[in-house]
mmCIF file of C-alpha atoms and ligand atoms in Angstrom:
data_model
loop_
_atom_site.group_PDB
_atom_site.id
_atom_site.type_symbol
_atom_site.label_atom_id
_atom_site.label_comp_id
_atom_site.label_asym_id
_atom_site.label_seq_id
_atom_site.Cartn_x
_atom_site.Cartn_y
_atom_site.Cartn_z
ATOM 1 C CA MET A 1 243.270 76.329 273.305
ATOM 2 C CA ALA A 2 239.775 77.072 272.667
ATOM 3 C CA GLY A 3 238.451 78.754 275.754
ATOM 4 C CA GLU A 4 234.879 80.216 276.782
ATOM 5 C CA GLY A 5 233.009 82.461 274.121
ATOM 6 C CA ASN A 6 233.093 83.003 270.521
ATOM 7 C CA ASP A 7 236.147 83.201 268.175
ATOM 8 C CA SER A 8 237.103 86.486 267.203
ATOM 9 C CA ILE A 9 239.435 88.201 264.769
ATOM 10 C CA ASN A 10 242.721 89.738 266.256
ATOM 11 C CA VAL A 11 242.708 92.974 264.480
ATOM 12 C CA VAL A 12 246.078 94.129 265.241
ATOM 13 C CA ASN A 13 247.733 91.022 264.019
ATOM 14 C CA THR A 14 245.368 90.667 260.848
ATOM 15 C CA LEU A 15 245.951 94.209 259.879
ATOM 16 C CA PHE A 16 249.557 93.740 260.286
ATOM 17 C CA LEU A 17 249.950 90.515 258.377
ATOM 18 C CA VAL A 18 247.691 91.793 255.411
ATOM 19 C CA LEU A 19 249.070 95.488 255.151
ATOM 20 C CA THR A 20 252.769 94.598 255.439
ATOM 21 C CA PRO A 21 252.779 92.908 251.883
ATOM 22 C CA ILE A 22 250.738 95.662 250.313
ATOM 23 C CA ALA A 23 252.919 98.235 251.835
ATOM 24 C CA ALA A 24 256.084 96.519 250.849
ATOM 25 C CA ILE A 25 255.010 96.123 247.045
ATOM 26 C CA ALA A 26 253.678 99.778 246.972
ATOM 27 C CA GLY A 27 256.837 100.925 248.816
ATOM 28 C CA LEU A 28 259.267 98.953 246.684
ATOM 29 C CA TRP A 29 257.491 100.506 243.644
ATOM 30 C CA TYR A 30 257.735 104.155 245.084
ATOM 31 C CA HIS A 31 261.437 103.584 245.941
ATOM 32 C CA ILE A 32 262.397 102.056 242.748
ATOM 33 C CA THR A 33 260.695 104.555 240.478
ATOM 34 C CA GLN A 34 261.453 107.558 242.613
ATOM 35 C CA PHE A 35 265.216 106.950 243.529
ATOM 36 C CA GLY A 36 266.252 104.037 241.651
ATOM 37 C CA VAL A 37 268.230 100.864 243.493
ATOM 38 C CA THR A 38 271.853 101.341 244.609
ATOM 39 C CA TRP A 39 273.991 98.601 246.349
ATOM 40 C CA VAL A 40 272.554 99.898 249.835
ATOM 41 C CA GLU A 41 269.172 98.377 249.528
ATOM 42 C CA PRO A 42 269.860 94.923 248.690
ATOM 43 C CA VAL A 43 272.704 94.737 251.071
ATOM 44 C CA LEU A 44 270.514 96.011 253.963
ATOM 45 C CA PHE A 45 267.813 93.547 252.838
ATOM 46 C CA VAL A 46 270.329 90.590 253.082
ATOM 47 C CA ILE A 47 271.819 91.667 256.584
ATOM 48 C CA TRP A 48 268.339 92.229 258.089
ATOM 49 C CA TYR A 49 266.990 88.831 256.653
ATOM 50 C CA PHE A 50 269.879 87.004 257.949
ATOM 51 C CA ALA A 51 270.046 88.864 261.363
ATOM 52 C CA CYS A 52 266.260 88.506 261.971
ATOM 53 C CA GLY A 53 265.878 85.129 260.400
ATOM 54 C CA LEU A 54 268.711 83.624 262.446
ATOM 55 C CA SER A 55 267.418 85.301 265.585
ATOM 56 C CA ILE A 56 264.273 83.259 265.178
ATOM 57 C CA THR A 57 265.847 79.948 264.189
ATOM 58 C CA VAL A 58 268.951 79.790 266.248
ATOM 59 C CA GLY A 59 267.726 82.207 269.232
ATOM 60 C CA TYR A 60 263.826 81.867 269.663
ATOM 61 C CA HIS A 61 263.855 78.211 268.394
ATOM 62 C CA ARG A 62 266.977 76.257 268.864
ATOM 63 C CA LEU A 63 268.331 78.366 272.079
ATOM 64 C CA PHE A 64 265.342 79.612 273.994
ATOM 65 C CA SER A 65 262.641 77.116 273.218
ATOM 66 C CA HIS A 66 264.619 73.969 273.198
ATOM 67 C CA ARG A 67 267.912 74.850 275.059
ATOM 68 C CA SER A 68 269.920 72.860 272.488
ATOM 69 C CA HIS A 69 273.033 74.896 273.634
ATOM 70 C CA GLU A 70 274.220 77.936 275.885
ATOM 71 C CA ALA A 71 275.017 81.086 274.522
ATOM 72 C CA SER A 72 276.655 84.106 276.329
ATOM 73 C CA TRP A 73 274.917 87.471 276.752
ATOM 74 C CA PRO A 74 276.022 89.320 273.664
ATOM 75 C CA LEU A 75 274.391 86.791 271.630
ATOM 76 C CA ARG A 76 271.349 86.465 273.525
ATOM 77 C CA LEU A 77 271.049 90.209 273.517
ATOM 78 C CA PHE A 78 271.535 90.000 269.605
ATOM 79 C CA TYR A 79 268.659 87.401 269.343
ATOM 80 C CA ALA A 80 266.495 89.546 271.647
ATOM 81 C CA LEU A 81 266.804 92.636 269.405
ATOM 82 C CA PHE A 82 266.744 91.286 266.040
ATOM 83 C CA GLY A 83 264.229 88.529 267.028
ATOM 84 C CA ALA A 84 261.996 91.468 267.929
ATOM 85 C CA GLY A 85 262.715 92.957 264.724
ATOM 86 C CA ALA A 86 261.321 89.689 262.978
ATOM 87 C CA PHE A 87 257.895 90.992 264.234
ATOM 88 C CA GLU A 88 256.829 87.465 265.610
ATOM 89 C CA ASN A 89 256.272 88.416 269.103
ATOM 90 C CA SER A 90 258.322 88.438 272.121
ATOM 91 C CA ALA A 91 260.507 85.420 272.734
ATOM 92 C CA PHE A 92 258.347 84.526 275.926
ATOM 93 C CA ASN A 93 255.272 84.289 273.927
ATOM 94 C CA TRP A 94 256.786 82.740 270.775
ATOM 95 C CA CYS A 95 258.404 79.972 272.846
ATOM 96 C CA ALA A 96 255.347 79.444 274.931
ATOM 97 C CA ASP A 97 253.580 78.639 271.958
ATOM 98 C CA HIS A 98 256.241 76.511 270.343
ATOM 99 C CA ARG A 99 256.743 74.413 273.605
ATOM 100 C CA LEU A 100 252.891 73.814 273.197
ATOM 101 C CA HIS A 101 253.305 72.808 269.763
ATOM 102 C CA HIS A 102 255.943 70.187 270.582
ATOM 103 C CA ARG A 103 253.992 68.917 273.530
ATOM 104 C CA HIS A 104 250.716 68.583 271.751
ATOM 105 C CA THR A 105 251.701 68.241 268.118
ATOM 106 C CA ASP A 106 248.709 67.797 265.857
ATOM 107 C CA THR A 107 246.047 68.038 268.682
ATOM 108 C CA PRO A 108 243.622 70.753 269.900
ATOM 109 C CA GLU A 109 246.148 71.940 272.373
ATOM 110 C CA ASP A 110 248.530 72.466 269.480
ATOM 111 C CA PRO A 111 248.468 76.399 268.657
ATOM 112 C CA TYR A 112 249.239 75.794 265.227
ATOM 113 C CA SER A 113 248.135 72.228 264.687
ATOM 114 C CA ALA A 114 248.833 71.086 261.018
ATOM 115 C CA SER A 115 245.674 68.796 261.281
ATOM 116 C CA ARG A 116 243.538 71.839 260.913
ATOM 117 C CA GLY A 117 244.740 72.395 257.407
ATOM 118 C CA PHE A 118 247.533 74.436 255.702
ATOM 119 C CA TRP A 119 246.082 78.015 256.185
ATOM 120 C CA TRP A 120 245.392 77.531 259.818
ATOM 121 C CA SER A 121 248.896 76.387 260.711
ATOM 122 C CA HIS A 122 250.433 78.850 258.243
ATOM 123 C CA ILE A 123 248.847 82.274 259.307
ATOM 124 C CA LEU A 124 245.119 81.886 260.498
ATOM 125 C CA TRP A 125 246.242 80.964 263.951
ATOM 126 C CA VAL A 126 247.937 84.429 264.549
ATOM 127 C CA MET A 127 244.841 86.139 263.062
ATOM 128 C CA ILE A 128 242.239 84.426 265.002
ATOM 129 C CA ASP A 129 241.613 84.457 268.782
ATOM 130 C CA GLU A 130 239.946 81.360 269.873
ATOM 131 C CA GLY A 131 237.373 81.977 272.480
ATOM 132 C CA GLY A 132 237.900 85.543 271.997
ATOM 133 C CA GLU A 133 241.204 85.907 273.602
ATOM 134 C CA ARG A 134 244.818 85.275 272.857
ATOM 135 C CA ILE A 135 246.531 83.253 275.461
ATOM 136 C CA HIS A 136 250.071 82.556 275.504
ATOM 137 C CA ASP A 137 250.649 80.100 278.444
ATOM 138 C CA LEU A 138 253.519 81.864 280.066
ATOM 139 C CA ASP A 139 253.909 78.757 282.636
ATOM 140 C CA GLN A 140 255.715 77.262 279.670
ATOM 141 C CA VAL A 141 258.551 79.423 279.914
ATOM 142 C CA LYS A 142 259.293 79.876 283.546
ATOM 143 C CA ASP A 143 263.056 79.202 282.962
ATOM 144 C CA LEU A 144 263.348 81.896 280.386
ATOM 145 C CA GLN A 145 261.882 84.298 282.830
ATOM 146 C CA GLU A 146 264.943 83.959 284.805
ATOM 147 C CA ASP A 147 267.031 85.802 281.831
ATOM 148 C CA PRO A 148 267.021 89.778 282.439
ATOM 149 C CA ILE A 149 267.572 90.209 278.787
ATOM 150 C CA LEU A 150 264.511 88.352 277.639
ATOM 151 C CA ARG A 151 262.460 89.928 280.351
ATOM 152 C CA PHE A 152 263.472 93.415 278.950
ATOM 153 C CA GLN A 153 262.764 92.242 275.645
ATOM 154 C CA HIS A 154 259.185 91.066 276.767
ATOM 155 C CA LYS A 155 258.589 94.552 278.270
ATOM 156 C CA PHE A 156 259.684 96.731 275.427
ATOM 157 C CA TYR A 157 258.819 94.320 272.779
ATOM 158 C CA LEU A 158 256.822 96.651 270.439
ATOM 159 C CA LEU A 159 259.321 99.558 270.774
ATOM 160 C CA LEU A 160 262.371 97.130 270.043
ATOM 161 C CA ALA A 161 260.433 95.623 267.196
ATOM 162 C CA VAL A 162 259.840 98.941 265.458
ATOM 163 C CA GLY A 163 263.170 100.359 266.128
ATOM 164 C CA VAL A 164 265.145 97.421 265.344
ATOM 165 C CA GLY A 165 262.966 95.895 262.428
ATOM 166 C CA MET A 166 262.091 99.350 260.768
ATOM 167 C CA PHE A 167 263.728 102.361 262.100
ATOM 168 C CA LEU A 168 267.207 101.110 262.342
ATOM 169 C CA PRO A 169 267.768 99.996 258.525
ATOM 170 C CA ALA A 170 266.350 103.295 257.635
ATOM 171 C CA LEU A 171 268.442 105.289 259.803
ATOM 172 C CA ILE A 172 271.721 103.350 258.345
ATOM 173 C CA GLY A 173 270.473 103.679 254.849
ATOM 174 C CA GLY A 174 269.948 107.444 255.641
ATOM 175 C CA LEU A 175 273.369 107.802 256.922
ATOM 176 C CA ILE A 176 274.810 106.081 253.954
ATOM 177 C CA SER A 177 272.879 107.892 251.094
ATOM 178 C CA GLY A 178 270.559 110.321 252.565
ATOM 179 C CA VAL A 179 266.843 110.326 251.779
ATOM 180 C CA PRO A 180 266.782 107.729 249.024
ATOM 181 C CA GLY A 181 268.790 105.278 251.391
ATOM 182 C CA ALA A 182 266.599 105.938 254.436
ATOM 183 C CA VAL A 183 263.340 105.125 252.264
ATOM 184 C CA GLY A 184 265.195 102.222 250.793
ATOM 185 C CA GLY A 185 266.435 100.801 254.255
ATOM 186 C CA PHE A 186 262.898 101.180 255.463
ATOM 187 C CA VAL A 187 261.057 99.620 252.352
ATOM 188 C CA TRP A 188 263.633 96.741 251.630
ATOM 189 C CA ALA A 189 265.113 95.739 255.024
ATOM 190 C CA GLY A 190 262.035 96.841 256.994
ATOM 191 C CA LEU A 191 258.752 96.204 255.144
ATOM 192 C CA ALA A 192 259.691 93.714 252.485
ATOM 193 C CA ARG A 193 262.210 91.682 254.739
ATOM 194 C CA THR A 194 259.519 91.385 257.307
ATOM 195 C CA VAL A 195 257.208 89.805 254.775
ATOM 196 C CA PHE A 196 259.882 87.262 253.685
ATOM 197 C CA THR A 197 260.855 86.513 257.427
ATOM 198 C CA HIS A 198 257.259 86.036 258.357
ATOM 199 C CA HIS A 199 256.308 83.702 255.501
ATOM 200 C CA GLY A 200 259.689 81.543 256.021
ATOM 201 C CA THR A 201 258.927 80.953 259.736
ATOM 202 C CA PHE A 202 255.186 80.084 258.756
ATOM 203 C CA LEU A 203 256.212 77.654 256.311
ATOM 204 C CA ILE A 204 257.813 75.550 259.146
ATOM 205 C CA ASN A 205 254.423 75.361 260.864
ATOM 206 C CA SER A 206 252.464 74.637 257.533
ATOM 207 C CA ALA A 207 254.435 73.028 254.850
ATOM 208 C CA ALA A 208 257.196 71.166 257.107
ATOM 209 C CA HIS A 209 254.052 69.350 258.441
ATOM 210 C CA ILE A 210 252.423 68.590 255.137
ATOM 211 C CA TRP A 211 255.254 68.023 252.564
ATOM 212 C CA GLY A 212 258.215 65.924 252.946
ATOM 213 C CA THR A 213 259.491 62.384 254.152
ATOM 214 C CA GLN A 214 259.291 60.890 257.542
ATOM 215 C CA PRO A 215 262.621 58.983 258.088
ATOM 216 C CA TYR A 216 262.330 59.130 261.779
ATOM 217 C CA GLY A 217 258.695 57.965 262.170
ATOM 218 C CA ASP A 218 255.178 59.026 261.772
ATOM 219 C CA ALA A 219 254.151 59.549 265.258
ATOM 220 C CA ASN A 220 253.117 63.031 264.229
ATOM 221 C CA SER A 221 252.780 65.111 261.098
ATOM 222 C CA SER A 222 256.371 66.518 260.902
ATOM 223 C CA LYS A 223 258.292 66.096 257.760
ATOM 224 C CA ASP A 224 261.945 66.360 256.396
ATOM 225 C CA SER A 225 262.374 68.617 253.295
ATOM 226 C CA PRO A 226 265.772 69.783 252.033
ATOM 227 C CA ILE A 227 263.778 72.250 249.725
ATOM 228 C CA LEU A 228 262.242 73.941 252.607
ATOM 229 C CA ALA A 229 265.581 73.785 254.711
ATOM 230 C CA PHE A 230 266.907 76.094 251.927
ATOM 231 C CA LEU A 231 264.216 78.601 252.625
ATOM 232 C CA THR A 232 264.479 78.593 256.355
ATOM 233 C CA PHE A 233 268.092 78.504 257.440
ATOM 234 C CA GLY A 234 267.886 74.844 257.775
ATOM 235 C CA GLU A 235 264.660 74.332 259.752
ATOM 236 C CA GLY A 236 263.075 72.000 257.055
ATOM 237 C CA TYR A 237 264.518 68.993 258.460
ATOM 238 C CA HIS A 238 261.396 68.938 260.791
ATOM 239 C CA ASN A 239 260.646 65.265 261.253
ATOM 240 C CA PHE A 240 264.427 64.893 262.673
ATOM 241 C CA HIS A 241 263.732 67.946 264.743
ATOM 242 C CA HIS A 242 260.525 66.810 266.242
ATOM 243 C CA THR A 243 262.146 63.544 266.954
ATOM 244 C CA PHE A 244 265.407 64.830 268.511
ATOM 245 C CA GLN A 245 264.164 68.267 269.726
ATOM 246 C CA ALA A 246 267.075 69.045 271.936
ATOM 247 C CA ASP A 247 269.620 68.571 269.059
ATOM 248 C CA TYR A 248 271.233 71.873 268.051
ATOM 249 C CA ARG A 249 271.131 70.536 264.536
ATOM 250 C CA ASN A 250 268.255 69.951 262.251
ATOM 251 C CA GLY A 251 269.899 68.750 259.326
ATOM 252 C CA HIS A 252 272.335 66.298 261.181
ATOM 253 C CA ARG A 253 274.602 65.285 258.382
ATOM 254 C CA TRP A 254 277.470 67.713 257.486
ATOM 255 C CA TYR A 255 276.115 68.090 253.872
ATOM 256 C CA HIS A 256 272.595 69.037 254.996
ATOM 257 C CA PHE A 257 271.860 72.582 254.394
ATOM 258 C CA ASP A 258 271.507 73.992 257.880
ATOM 259 C CA PRO A 259 272.964 77.667 258.247
ATOM 260 C CA SER A 260 271.469 77.660 261.778
ATOM 261 C CA LYS A 261 273.580 74.587 262.723
ATOM 262 C CA TRP A 262 276.729 76.255 261.159
ATOM 263 C CA TRP A 263 276.247 79.557 262.937
ATOM 264 C CA ILE A 264 275.929 77.785 266.358
ATOM 265 C CA LYS A 265 278.983 75.633 265.562
ATOM 266 C CA ALA A 266 281.061 78.716 264.483
ATOM 267 C CA PHE A 267 280.229 80.641 267.482
ATOM 268 C CA ALA A 268 281.008 77.584 269.624
ATOM 269 C CA LEU A 269 284.560 77.601 268.039
ATOM 270 C CA ILE A 270 285.382 80.999 269.229
ATOM 271 C CA GLY A 271 283.936 80.277 272.748
ATOM 272 C CA LEU A 272 280.642 82.295 272.787
ATOM 273 C CA LYS A 273 278.423 79.195 272.783
ATOM 274 C CA GLN A 274 278.936 75.876 274.670
ATOM 275 C CA SER A 275 277.111 72.612 275.767
ATOM 276 C CA LEU A 276 275.910 71.861 272.195
ATOM 277 C CA LYS A 277 273.600 68.983 272.613
ATOM 278 C CA SER A 278 273.587 66.305 269.915
ATOM 279 C CA THR A 279 272.223 63.145 269.405
ATOM 280 C CA PRO A 280 274.670 60.044 269.023
ATOM 281 C CA ASP A 281 274.661 58.801 265.395
ATOM 282 C CA TRP A 282 273.767 55.343 266.407
ATOM 283 C CA HIS A 283 270.693 56.861 268.134
ATOM 284 C CA ILE A 284 269.603 58.457 265.011
ATOM 285 C CA GLU A 285 270.493 55.323 262.999
ATOM 286 C CA ASP A 286 268.455 53.122 265.348
ATOM 287 C CA LYS A 287 265.151 55.528 265.127
ATOM 288 C CA ARG A 288 265.629 55.626 261.309
ATOM 289 C CA ARG A 289 265.526 51.760 261.116
ATOM 290 C CA GLN A 290 262.814 51.341 263.576
ATOM 291 C CA ALA A 291 260.683 53.868 261.277
ATOM 292 C CA SER A 292 261.605 52.194 258.085
ATOM 293 C CA PHE A 293 260.708 48.741 259.553
ATOM 294 C CA GLU A 294 257.186 49.902 260.925
ATOM 295 C CA ASN A 295 256.581 51.534 257.704
ATOM 296 C CA ALA A 296 257.253 48.332 255.609
ATOM 297 C CA ALA A 297 255.511 46.322 258.353
ATOM 298 C CA SER A 298 252.500 48.343 257.759
ATOM 299 C CA LYS A 299 252.366 47.956 254.024
ATOM 300 C CA ALA A 300 253.267 44.271 254.134
ATOM 301 C CA ASN A 301 250.438 42.040 253.218
ATOM 302 C CA ALA A 302 250.576 39.416 256.094
ATOM 303 C CA ASP A 303 248.816 36.377 255.422
ATOM 304 C CA ASP A 304 250.282 34.723 258.438
ATOM 305 C CA SER A 305 250.580 37.243 261.361
ATOM 306 C CA GLU A 306 252.743 34.823 263.185
ATOM 307 C CA ASP A 307 255.394 35.513 260.516
ATOM 308 C CA LEU A 308 255.087 39.139 261.185
ATOM 309 C CA THR A 309 255.187 38.600 264.859
ATOM 310 C CA ARG A 310 258.607 36.715 264.370
ATOM 311 C CA LEU A 311 260.089 39.542 262.249
ATOM 312 C CA GLN A 312 258.818 42.021 264.973
ATOM 313 C CA GLU A 313 260.654 40.033 267.546
ATOM 314 C CA ARG A 314 263.920 39.618 265.476
ATOM 315 C CA MET A 315 263.804 43.479 265.021
ATOM 316 C CA LYS A 316 263.445 44.190 268.720
ATOM 317 C CA ALA A 317 266.564 41.789 269.400
ATOM 318 C CA ALA A 318 268.452 43.333 266.828
ATOM 319 C CA ARG A 319 267.586 46.753 267.862
ATOM 320 C CA SER A 320 268.520 45.964 271.577
ATOM 321 C CA ASN A 321 271.816 44.444 270.756
ATOM 322 C CA PHE A 322 272.530 47.431 268.198
ATOM 323 C CA LYS A 323 271.928 49.845 271.179
ATOM 324 C CA SER A 324 273.828 48.183 273.822
ATOM 325 C CA GLN A 325 276.985 47.417 271.628
ATOM 326 C CA SER A 326 276.902 51.158 270.288
ATOM 327 C CA ARG A 327 276.754 52.486 273.681
ATOM 328 C CA ALA A 328 279.594 50.143 274.923
ATOM 329 C CA LEU A 329 281.653 51.426 271.757
ATOM 330 C CA ASP A 330 281.013 54.772 272.810
ATOM 331 C CA LYS A 331 282.404 54.093 276.034
ATOM 332 C CA LEU A 332 285.541 52.457 274.774
ATOM 333 C CA LEU A 333 286.116 55.336 272.321
ATOM 334 C CA ALA A 334 285.999 57.779 275.102
ATOM 335 C CA GLU A 335 288.452 55.750 277.086
ATOM 336 C CA ARG A 336 290.693 55.513 274.176
ATOM 337 C CA ARG A 337 290.965 59.509 273.965
ATOM 338 C CA ALA A 338 291.850 59.635 277.652
ATOM 339 C CA VAL A 339 294.559 56.954 277.280
ATOM 340 C CA ARG A 340 296.092 58.700 274.420
ATOM 341 C CA LYS A 341 296.771 61.676 276.449
ATOM 342 C CA GLU A 342 298.137 59.542 279.053
ATOM 343 C CA ARG A 343 300.270 57.443 276.623
ATOM 344 C CA GLN A 344 299.543 54.128 278.295
ATOM 345 C CA ALA A 345 300.796 51.793 275.299
ATOM 346 C CA ALA A 346 299.601 48.393 276.845
ATOM 347 C CA ARG A 347 296.110 49.390 277.652
ATOM 348 C CA ARG A 348 295.891 51.079 274.336
ATOM 349 C CA GLN A 349 296.383 47.918 272.618
ATOM 350 C CA GLU A 350 293.685 46.172 274.569
ATOM 351 C CA LEU A 351 291.249 48.924 273.792
ATOM 352 C CA GLU A 352 292.196 48.796 270.042
ATOM 353 C CA ASP A 353 291.419 45.021 270.129
ATOM 354 C CA ALA A 354 287.987 45.452 271.973
ATOM 355 C CA ILE A 355 287.026 48.465 269.725
ATOM 356 C CA ALA A 356 287.609 46.273 266.656
ATOM 357 C CA LYS A 357 285.725 43.500 268.130
ATOM 358 C CA LEU A 358 282.599 45.789 268.942
ATOM 359 C CA ARG A 359 282.699 47.145 265.310
ATOM 360 C CA ASP A 360 282.678 43.503 263.849
ATOM 361 C CA ASP A 361 279.548 43.018 266.015
ATOM 362 C CA ILE A 362 277.847 46.129 264.991
ATOM 363 C CA ALA A 363 278.516 44.965 261.269
ATOM 364 C CA THR A 364 276.937 41.710 261.864
ATOM 365 C CA ILE A 365 273.828 43.386 263.533
ATOM 366 C CA ARG A 366 273.626 45.674 260.542
ATOM 367 C CA ALA A 367 273.534 42.815 258.283
ATOM 368 C CA GLU A 368 270.803 41.350 260.390
ATOM 369 C CA PHE A 369 268.918 44.453 259.872
ATOM 370 C CA ALA A 370 269.165 44.340 256.155
ATOM 371 C CA GLN A 371 268.047 40.713 256.190
ATOM 372 C CA ILE A 372 265.023 41.503 258.424
ATOM 373 C CA MET A 373 264.196 44.199 255.870
ATOM 374 C CA SER A 374 264.248 42.020 252.947
ATOM 375 C CA ASP A 375 262.436 39.231 254.643
ATOM 376 C CA LEU A 376 259.733 41.680 255.578
ATOM 377 C CA THR A 377 259.462 43.118 251.885
ATOM 378 C CA ALA A 378 259.576 39.628 250.302
ATOM 379 C CA PHE A 379 257.621 38.456 253.263
ATOM 380 C CA LYS A 380 258.991 35.181 253.042
ATOM 381 C CA PRO A 381 260.440 34.974 256.842
ATOM 382 C CA THR A 382 263.503 32.612 257.327
ATOM 383 C CA ALA A 383 263.359 30.419 260.326
ATOM 384 C CA ALA A 384 264.444 32.021 263.487
HETATM 385 ZN ZN1 ZN B 401 260.921 73.090 267.626
HETATM 386 ZN ZN1 ZN B 402 256.360 71.271 264.103
#
């Protein structure tokens, strides 16, 4: 986003990012030595860490930036308040940057392009104004500007950030245990928590574009990392996320550690969220197979490029069959659910047979996938 003029340091952002860790350490030292720690401070820390963290990962990210589901107004208000308390800018500004990040990943138009190195994508992009000014392209978030809650948050961002992120935990701490609790709430749930929330988010822009695997392709630098998912409310499955942006999950399997997904799912069960978007399993499988084929093909030492071309054609045919049969299966499964409700026994038997047949076909295609991969690795293609 380089404009005219020279780059300059964003004084407010830089001071904030440098001073919060220093103030947090000094504050913790002061609080612990002056008052000692009771149950109040760690509890406030954990509550604020989750409230602000999830407001970023579920609210700012999966809901506002990607519209992966719908949420009713009490939840949107919660995300707006505690998202402000994360001190990561208003939802408009955050989402505008994030949508550009997805649209132009790794290019100069990506505000936190990982191709500019760890420190740029981690924190320097917040501290340096390219071309001497900070631009949040609000044209990216015209849809969000319809939401009065988010307009309100944008207008009073600073007040809300300080109020919810710093003052509120101090107030609650004070109400529970007087001055020690007030200082503790401010230092633990305000200052120290802000530092943790910041660097958790920042790691997604830096580490999740550097370390990990790329099961869904290397079209951009995004990586999957279960360790990072553990530190970031599930956002570490970043290669999956860049591949299937609209999916409300980042860790798509039930055992993937993704508290943001569980949060969304839990509120869906009690009716406060709806229209959860998720990618069909076969679509994910297709992408993963395609990526591992391309990865192996790029490593295969093809003496005979005709052999490789033949394998590529087999792969293309297998994928196309796999997709059409999987789509057909989805349709039949949906019909079976409808028929079950209407208790049509005859039609139901027909459906069961057709479903079994499709499942056989798909198993055969999977065997062909496996054969293609082993031919590719051995590079002794069989006759087509
Ligand atoms: Zn995203
Ligand atoms: Zn990314």
